[in-house]
Structure formats: C-alpha cells, structure tokens
Short mmCIF file of C-alpha atoms and ligand atoms in Angstrom, two decimals:
data_model
loop_
_atom_site.label_atom_id
_atom_site.label_comp_id
_atom_site.label_asym_id
_atom_site.label_seq_id
_atom_site.Cartn_x
_atom_site.Cartn_y
_atom_site.Cartn_z
CA MET T 7 92.11 101.63 80.27
CA ALA T 8 93.31 101.73 83.85
CA THR T 9 91.42 104.13 86.04
CA SER T 10 92.72 105.50 89.29
CA PRO T 11 90.81 104.51 92.37
CA PRO T 12 88.61 107.30 93.71
CA THR T 13 90.45 109.27 96.33
CA HIS T 14 89.11 111.69 98.86
CA ALA T 15 92.50 112.51 100.22
CA PRO T 16 93.12 116.23 100.40
CA LEU T 17 96.27 117.39 98.67
CA PRO T 18 99.23 118.65 100.66
CA ILE T 19 101.51 121.53 99.93
CA THR T 20 105.25 121.11 100.29
CA ASP T 21 106.88 123.65 102.56
CA PRO T 22 108.82 125.96 100.24
CA ALA T 23 111.64 126.13 102.78
CA ASN T 24 111.89 122.39 103.43
CA PRO T 25 110.90 119.65 100.97
CA ASN T 26 110.67 117.14 103.83
CA ILE T 27 107.62 118.95 105.22
CA LYS T 28 104.16 118.36 103.73
CA ARG T 29 101.18 120.28 105.04
CA TRP T 30 97.44 119.87 104.70
CA ASP T 31 96.64 123.31 106.01
CA ASP T 32 92.86 123.06 105.61
CA ILE T 33 92.63 120.28 108.14
CA GLY T 34 95.68 120.96 110.28
CA LEU T 35 97.98 118.08 109.36
CA THR T 36 101.74 118.26 108.96
CA LEU T 37 103.97 115.34 108.00
CA ILE T 38 107.72 115.69 108.37
CA HIS T 39 109.72 113.06 106.50
CA ASP T 40 113.05 111.90 107.90
CA PHE T 41 112.37 113.51 111.25
CA ILE T 42 114.76 111.04 112.87
CA SER T 43 117.88 109.43 111.42
CA GLU T 44 118.35 105.74 110.72
CA SER T 45 120.68 105.41 113.67
CA GLU T 46 118.17 107.09 115.99
CA GLU T 47 115.53 104.70 114.65
CA ALA T 48 117.72 101.66 115.30
CA ALA T 49 118.43 102.88 118.85
CA MET T 50 114.68 103.31 119.47
CA VAL T 51 113.85 99.80 118.29
CA ALA T 52 116.67 98.37 120.41
CA ALA T 53 115.55 100.35 123.48
CA PHE T 54 111.96 99.20 123.08
CA HIS T 55 112.92 95.54 122.96
CA ALA T 56 115.51 95.85 125.70
CA ALA T 57 112.53 96.71 127.91
CA ASP T 58 110.14 94.23 126.29
CA PRO T 59 111.63 91.41 124.19
CA ARG T 60 108.26 90.24 122.83
CA THR T 61 107.92 90.48 119.07
CA GLY T 62 105.99 87.39 118.07
CA GLY T 63 102.51 88.17 119.43
CA LYS T 64 99.58 89.68 117.64
CA LYS T 65 98.75 92.45 120.07
CA ARG T 66 100.01 95.97 120.25
CA LEU T 67 102.57 96.54 123.03
CA SER T 68 102.88 99.86 124.85
CA GLN T 69 105.47 101.60 126.99
CA HIS T 70 104.78 104.87 128.78
CA PHE T 71 107.06 107.79 129.52
CA GLY T 72 106.49 111.16 131.11
CA PHE T 73 103.04 111.20 132.72
CA HIS T 74 101.53 107.83 131.91
CA PHE T 75 98.43 107.67 129.75
CA ASP T 76 95.49 106.85 131.99
CA TYR T 77 93.18 104.34 130.33
CA THR T 78 90.35 105.13 132.74
CA THR T 79 90.15 108.88 132.09
CA PHE T 80 91.80 108.94 128.66
CA GLY T 81 93.93 111.71 130.10
CA ALA T 82 97.27 111.43 131.87
CA SER T 83 98.10 110.31 135.36
CA ASP T 84 98.96 113.02 137.92
CA SER T 85 101.56 110.94 139.64
CA ASN T 86 102.68 108.01 137.53
CA PHE T 87 105.72 109.49 135.82
CA THR T 88 108.65 107.77 134.13
CA PRO T 89 111.60 109.99 133.15
CA LEU T 90 112.20 110.24 129.42
CA PRO T 91 114.79 107.98 127.86
CA SER T 92 117.46 109.83 125.89
CA TYR T 93 116.02 108.56 122.61
CA ILE T 94 112.96 110.74 123.29
CA ALA T 95 114.61 113.65 125.11
CA ASP T 96 117.08 114.04 122.25
CA PHE T 97 114.53 114.94 119.58
CA LEU T 98 112.30 117.23 121.65
CA THR T 99 114.16 120.35 120.57
CA ARG T 100 113.38 119.44 116.95
CA LEU T 101 109.61 119.33 117.41
CA PRO T 102 107.96 122.00 115.27
CA ILE T 103 106.08 123.56 118.20
CA GLN T 104 108.45 124.38 121.04
CA GLU T 105 105.92 126.03 123.31
CA GLY T 106 104.25 123.56 125.66
CA LEU T 107 106.34 120.53 124.75
CA PRO T 108 104.72 117.10 125.22
CA ASP T 109 104.89 115.48 128.65
CA GLN T 110 102.96 112.28 127.90
CA PHE T 111 104.55 109.72 125.59
CA THR T 112 103.21 106.33 124.55
CA VAL T 113 105.60 104.14 122.61
CA GLN T 114 103.78 101.36 120.81
CA TYR T 115 104.82 98.32 118.83
CA TYR T 116 102.32 97.12 116.24
CA PRO T 117 103.05 93.55 115.13
CA PRO T 118 102.32 92.98 111.43
CA GLY T 119 98.56 92.82 110.89
CA SER T 120 97.62 94.82 113.98
CA GLY T 121 96.09 98.28 114.00
CA ILE T 122 94.20 100.73 116.16
CA PRO T 123 90.48 101.39 115.73
CA PRO T 124 89.35 104.83 114.60
CA HIS T 125 89.13 107.29 117.50
CA VAL T 126 89.43 110.93 118.45
CA ASP T 127 91.99 111.55 121.19
CA THR T 128 90.42 113.19 124.26
CA HIS T 129 90.03 116.89 123.60
CA SER T 130 89.96 118.42 127.04
CA MET T 131 92.79 116.57 128.71
CA PHE T 132 95.53 117.43 126.24
CA ASP T 133 96.65 120.50 124.34
CA GLU T 134 95.86 120.88 120.70
CA ALA T 135 99.09 119.53 119.20
CA LEU T 136 99.16 115.76 118.94
CA TYR T 137 102.18 113.97 117.48
CA SER T 138 102.84 110.53 116.11
CA LEU T 139 106.38 109.52 115.27
CA SER T 140 106.62 106.37 113.13
CA PHE T 141 109.62 104.07 113.16
CA GLY T 142 110.59 100.55 112.17
CA SER T 143 108.17 100.58 109.28
CA GLY T 144 105.55 102.81 107.69
CA VAL T 145 101.79 102.38 107.73
CA PRO T 146 98.78 104.12 106.22
CA MET T 147 96.73 106.04 108.78
CA VAL T 148 93.02 106.32 108.04
CA PHE T 149 91.37 109.69 108.60
CA LYS T 150 87.66 110.38 108.51
CA LYS T 151 85.79 113.55 109.29
CA CYS T 152 83.50 112.88 112.25
CA GLY T 153 79.79 112.79 111.62
CA ALA T 154 76.59 112.05 113.48
CA ASN T 155 77.56 108.41 113.95
CA ASP T 156 80.75 109.35 115.75
CA ALA T 157 78.85 111.81 117.95
CA ARG T 158 76.24 109.16 118.74
CA LYS T 159 78.90 106.59 119.64
CA MET T 160 80.53 109.02 122.05
CA ARG T 161 77.18 109.41 123.81
CA LEU T 162 76.48 105.73 124.27
CA PRO T 163 76.12 104.91 127.97
CA LYS T 164 79.28 102.83 127.95
CA ARG T 165 81.15 105.78 126.55
CA SER T 166 79.80 108.04 129.27
CA LEU T 167 83.31 108.48 130.54
CA LEU T 168 85.20 111.57 131.44
CA SER T 169 82.36 112.98 133.51
CA ASP T 170 83.53 110.85 136.40
CA ALA T 171 86.74 108.99 135.99
CA SER T 172 86.01 106.73 138.90
CA THR T 173 82.85 105.12 137.56
CA THR T 174 82.86 101.40 137.03
CA ALA T 175 81.76 102.02 133.46
CA ASN T 176 85.12 103.58 132.80
CA LYS T 177 87.08 100.96 134.64
CA SER T 178 85.41 98.14 132.80
CA ARG T 179 86.27 99.69 129.49
CA PRO T 180 89.97 100.23 129.74
CA THR T 181 91.03 101.55 126.37
CA PRO T 182 89.71 104.01 123.83
CA GLU T 183 90.71 101.44 121.25
CA LEU T 184 88.39 98.90 122.82
CA LEU T 185 85.59 101.41 122.97
CA ALA T 186 86.04 102.33 119.36
CA SER T 187 86.06 98.72 118.29
CA GLU T 188 82.93 97.97 120.26
CA ASN T 189 80.74 100.42 118.48
CA ASN T 190 77.71 98.95 116.81
CA THR T 191 77.90 101.08 113.72
CA SER T 192 78.63 99.18 110.56
CA ARG T 193 81.54 100.32 108.49
CA ASP T 194 79.14 101.09 105.65
CA ALA T 195 77.08 103.41 107.81
CA GLN T 196 80.22 105.24 108.85
CA GLU T 197 81.43 105.56 105.30
CA GLU T 198 78.11 107.04 104.23
CA GLU T 199 78.63 110.13 106.31
CA HIS T 200 82.09 111.13 105.23
CA PRO T 201 84.56 109.19 103.16
CA SER T 202 87.69 108.01 104.87
CA TRP T 203 91.12 108.38 103.31
CA GLU T 204 94.55 107.03 104.02
CA LEU T 205 97.73 108.92 104.62
CA MET T 206 100.93 106.91 104.37
CA LEU T 207 103.14 107.55 107.40
CA PRO T 208 106.64 106.52 106.33
CA ARG T 209 109.12 105.18 108.83
CA ARG T 210 111.06 107.96 110.57
CA SER T 211 108.31 110.50 109.85
CA LEU T 212 106.60 112.77 112.35
CA LEU T 213 102.89 113.51 112.02
CA LEU T 214 101.44 116.58 113.74
CA MET T 215 97.68 116.84 114.13
CA THR T 216 96.12 120.19 114.97
CA GLY T 217 92.77 121.92 114.31
CA PRO T 218 90.18 119.81 112.47
CA ALA T 219 92.50 116.80 112.16
CA ARG T 220 92.98 116.81 115.93
CA TYR T 221 89.45 117.66 117.04
CA GLY T 222 87.03 116.72 114.29
CA TYR T 223 88.47 113.68 112.50
CA THR T 224 88.94 110.14 113.65
CA HIS T 225 92.29 108.54 113.01
CA GLY T 226 93.08 104.85 113.06
CA ILE T 227 95.09 102.07 111.47
CA LYS T 228 93.41 99.12 109.80
CA GLY T 229 94.44 95.73 111.12
CA ARG T 230 95.61 93.96 107.97
CA LYS T 231 98.59 92.03 106.63
CA THR T 232 99.17 94.05 103.46
CA ASP T 233 98.79 97.66 102.34
CA ILE T 234 98.56 99.26 98.94
CA VAL T 235 101.31 101.84 98.71
CA ASP T 236 101.66 103.79 95.47
CA GLY T 237 99.57 101.14 93.74
CA GLN T 238 101.76 98.26 94.97
CA THR T 239 100.76 95.65 97.51
CA VAL T 240 103.29 95.61 100.32
CA GLN T 241 103.52 93.31 103.35
CA ARG T 242 103.03 94.99 106.69
CA GLU T 243 106.06 94.86 108.92
CA GLY T 244 106.30 95.57 112.60
CA ARG T 245 105.76 99.25 113.19
CA TYR T 246 106.54 101.37 116.20
CA SER T 247 105.18 104.77 117.05
CA ILE T 248 105.54 107.37 119.73
CA THR T 249 102.34 109.27 120.44
CA MET T 250 103.10 112.56 122.19
CA ARG T 251 100.67 114.81 123.98
CA THR T 252 100.83 117.76 126.38
CA THR T 253 98.64 117.24 129.42
CA ARG T 254 96.24 119.84 130.75
CA ARG T 255 95.65 120.15 134.46
CA GLY T 256 93.06 121.74 136.73
CA ALA T 257 91.11 124.60 135.17
CA ASP T 258 92.86 124.05 131.84
CA VAL T 259 91.00 120.77 131.39
CA ALA T 260 88.53 122.22 128.91
CA CYS T 261 87.84 122.52 125.22
CA ASP T 262 86.08 125.06 123.02
CA CYS T 263 86.77 123.41 119.68
CA ALA T 264 84.56 123.70 116.62
CA PHE T 265 83.48 120.04 116.85
CA PRO T 266 81.12 119.85 119.84
CA GLY T 267 79.58 116.59 118.63
CA VAL T 268 82.76 114.68 119.39
CA CYS T 269 84.12 116.89 122.17
CA ASP T 270 84.34 115.23 125.59
CA ALA T 271 84.11 118.62 127.33
CA ARG T 272 80.80 119.42 125.60
CA ILE T 273 79.47 115.95 126.26
CA ARG T 274 80.34 116.37 129.94
CA GLU T 275 78.40 119.65 129.96
CA GLU T 276 75.42 117.98 128.28
CA VAL T 277 75.46 115.19 130.84
CA ALA T 278 75.69 117.69 133.72
CA GLN T 279 72.82 119.74 132.29
CA SER T 280 70.57 116.78 131.75
CA ALA T 281 71.33 115.57 135.28
CA GLY T 282 70.25 119.00 136.54
CA ASN T 283 67.14 119.06 134.34
CA PRO T 284 65.73 115.55 134.32
CA GLN T 285 63.04 115.09 131.64
O1 AKG P 9 100.35 104.70 116.33
C1 AKG P 9 100.01 105.79 115.95
O2 AKG P 9 100.60 106.40 115.07
C2 AKG P 9 98.80 106.46 116.53
C3 AKG P 9 98.38 105.98 117.86
C4 AKG P 9 97.18 106.74 118.36
O3 AKG P 9 96.40 107.23 117.62
C5 AKG P 9 96.97 106.89 119.80
O4 AKG P 9 97.74 106.30 120.59
O5 AKG P 9 96.04 107.62 120.19
FE1 FE2 P 10 95.13 108.65 118.62
#
C-alpha cells in the first residue's frame, strides 16, 4: 500500500473572495497565483536577458533596481539607485500591501540546478513585508522555523555583521547566501530542531512573507536538478525571481520582533552590551 511521505507543511486557506490567493495565516505567508500574466512574464525574461545575455552558467545572476541591495550591510544602499523598469513599475499597484511600497528590488536568474541557501532576510533594515515574484519557471521554497542552531550561526564571529558595516569581516563575506552556506551545522542537526517543508512557488506567482515567516523562519531553495511536484519528478528549468523589500532608514532601522534569537537588531544590542561589560 502506498503511503504518503510525512509532511510538516502547514495547510493554507483559500481566500473566499479570490481562489488565486492561498494564505497560511498562522505563519504569515500568502501566495498569489497568476499575479502576472504570461505576456508580462515573457517581457520580464526578455528584459533580464537584454541586460545580461548569459544563460548557460551555473551561478545565480542578479540585477538591482531601486536602492541596490548592499551585500556588506545586508541592507540597501543610500545612494546607489537605479530607476525601476516598466516591467516592475507596472505591477506595483497590484501588490497586496499598498502602504510603504518596496523600494529595493533584486531580480535573479537561477540556472537549472542552482538555489539559495537557507537564510533569514535582515530584520532591521527592511520593513516587515517581503515579496518574491517567481517567473520563467516554478520552484519549491524550503521553510524551516529557526531554532538554536540558527541563532548560534548568526552569532558566529564571521557573522558579526550589522554592528559595523565597515568591518573587514563584513567585506570579506559578501553575501548572506555565502554566509549561510558556510555554516558548520550539519543538515541533520538542523533538521532535528524543526522540520523543514517545501512550498511550491509556481511561475507567475507572488509570495508575501510577513510575521513568523518573515522573522522567525529561514527560507531557501535547494540546489538540485529535479524536484518532486505533486508526486512527480520534474526537471528544474531556469527560474527568475524578483525579491522586493522596503528599506528602513535612520531611527527606523530597528526591530522588535518575537524572534530575538535570529534578529540582527537584538544581536547588535547583545554585542554592544557585552562590549560595555567585558567578562
Ligand atoms: O528567489 C527567491 O524567490 C528568494 C530570494 C531570496 O530569498 C533573497 O533574495 O533573499
Ligand atoms: Fe531571502
């Protein structure tokens, strides 16, 4: 007798007013199917490759719009700003949260087989709402509730970022992805704490992360050539995404989330306190 694989995935509800919208209210996830049309998708792929014709490599490619993502602070640049192309500007009015629209956009191309290691996007530097728009192809995103291992990793000396963006430690470790992939924790040890689960992000869908999903879960994409979708093995194809965030500036760079273990603002406070009270 066939048995279903164990699943830890929470169950969504479908928005009664719109069957395209699935919500996991307990953890703050919303997935909107068919957020963009096929013609918008085709225009996005064409625009990406008009700016960067590479498709054959193995590495993720990124393009930045609005305030550029800053890989030394994991926040956004104050000054490096690229105006939005129309393929982004055109859908902004359709985003589910209209207050505080995103101003930092990273468009990424994932060649088949590539992924992004599990990570928590910086809490203090961006507002709560975090978006990922998928196009070109779908992919399962892996979510895992953060535990002690994640908190420990964020406190490793090499991850002692954010307290001072100009330290060499930060500069020598340019991407959160790299940091996440460099952790010494075995996958088994991570799985022991909290089970991970996969959420299929179909092409043309928009994912919105808020609350626990934004602050207290890691998200990532496994680097692999095939995925199991609805019980079927499917080949990975090139996938594109647009990550969208709203930058915080000045005194707004702060966080009082319910997940202090993996909160950069709390870690910064801890570091400042221990510097003031050496043991
Ligand atoms: O490609 C995606 O959907 C997510 C990318 C991501 O998590 C990030 O850029 O922080
Ligand atoms: Fe992310």
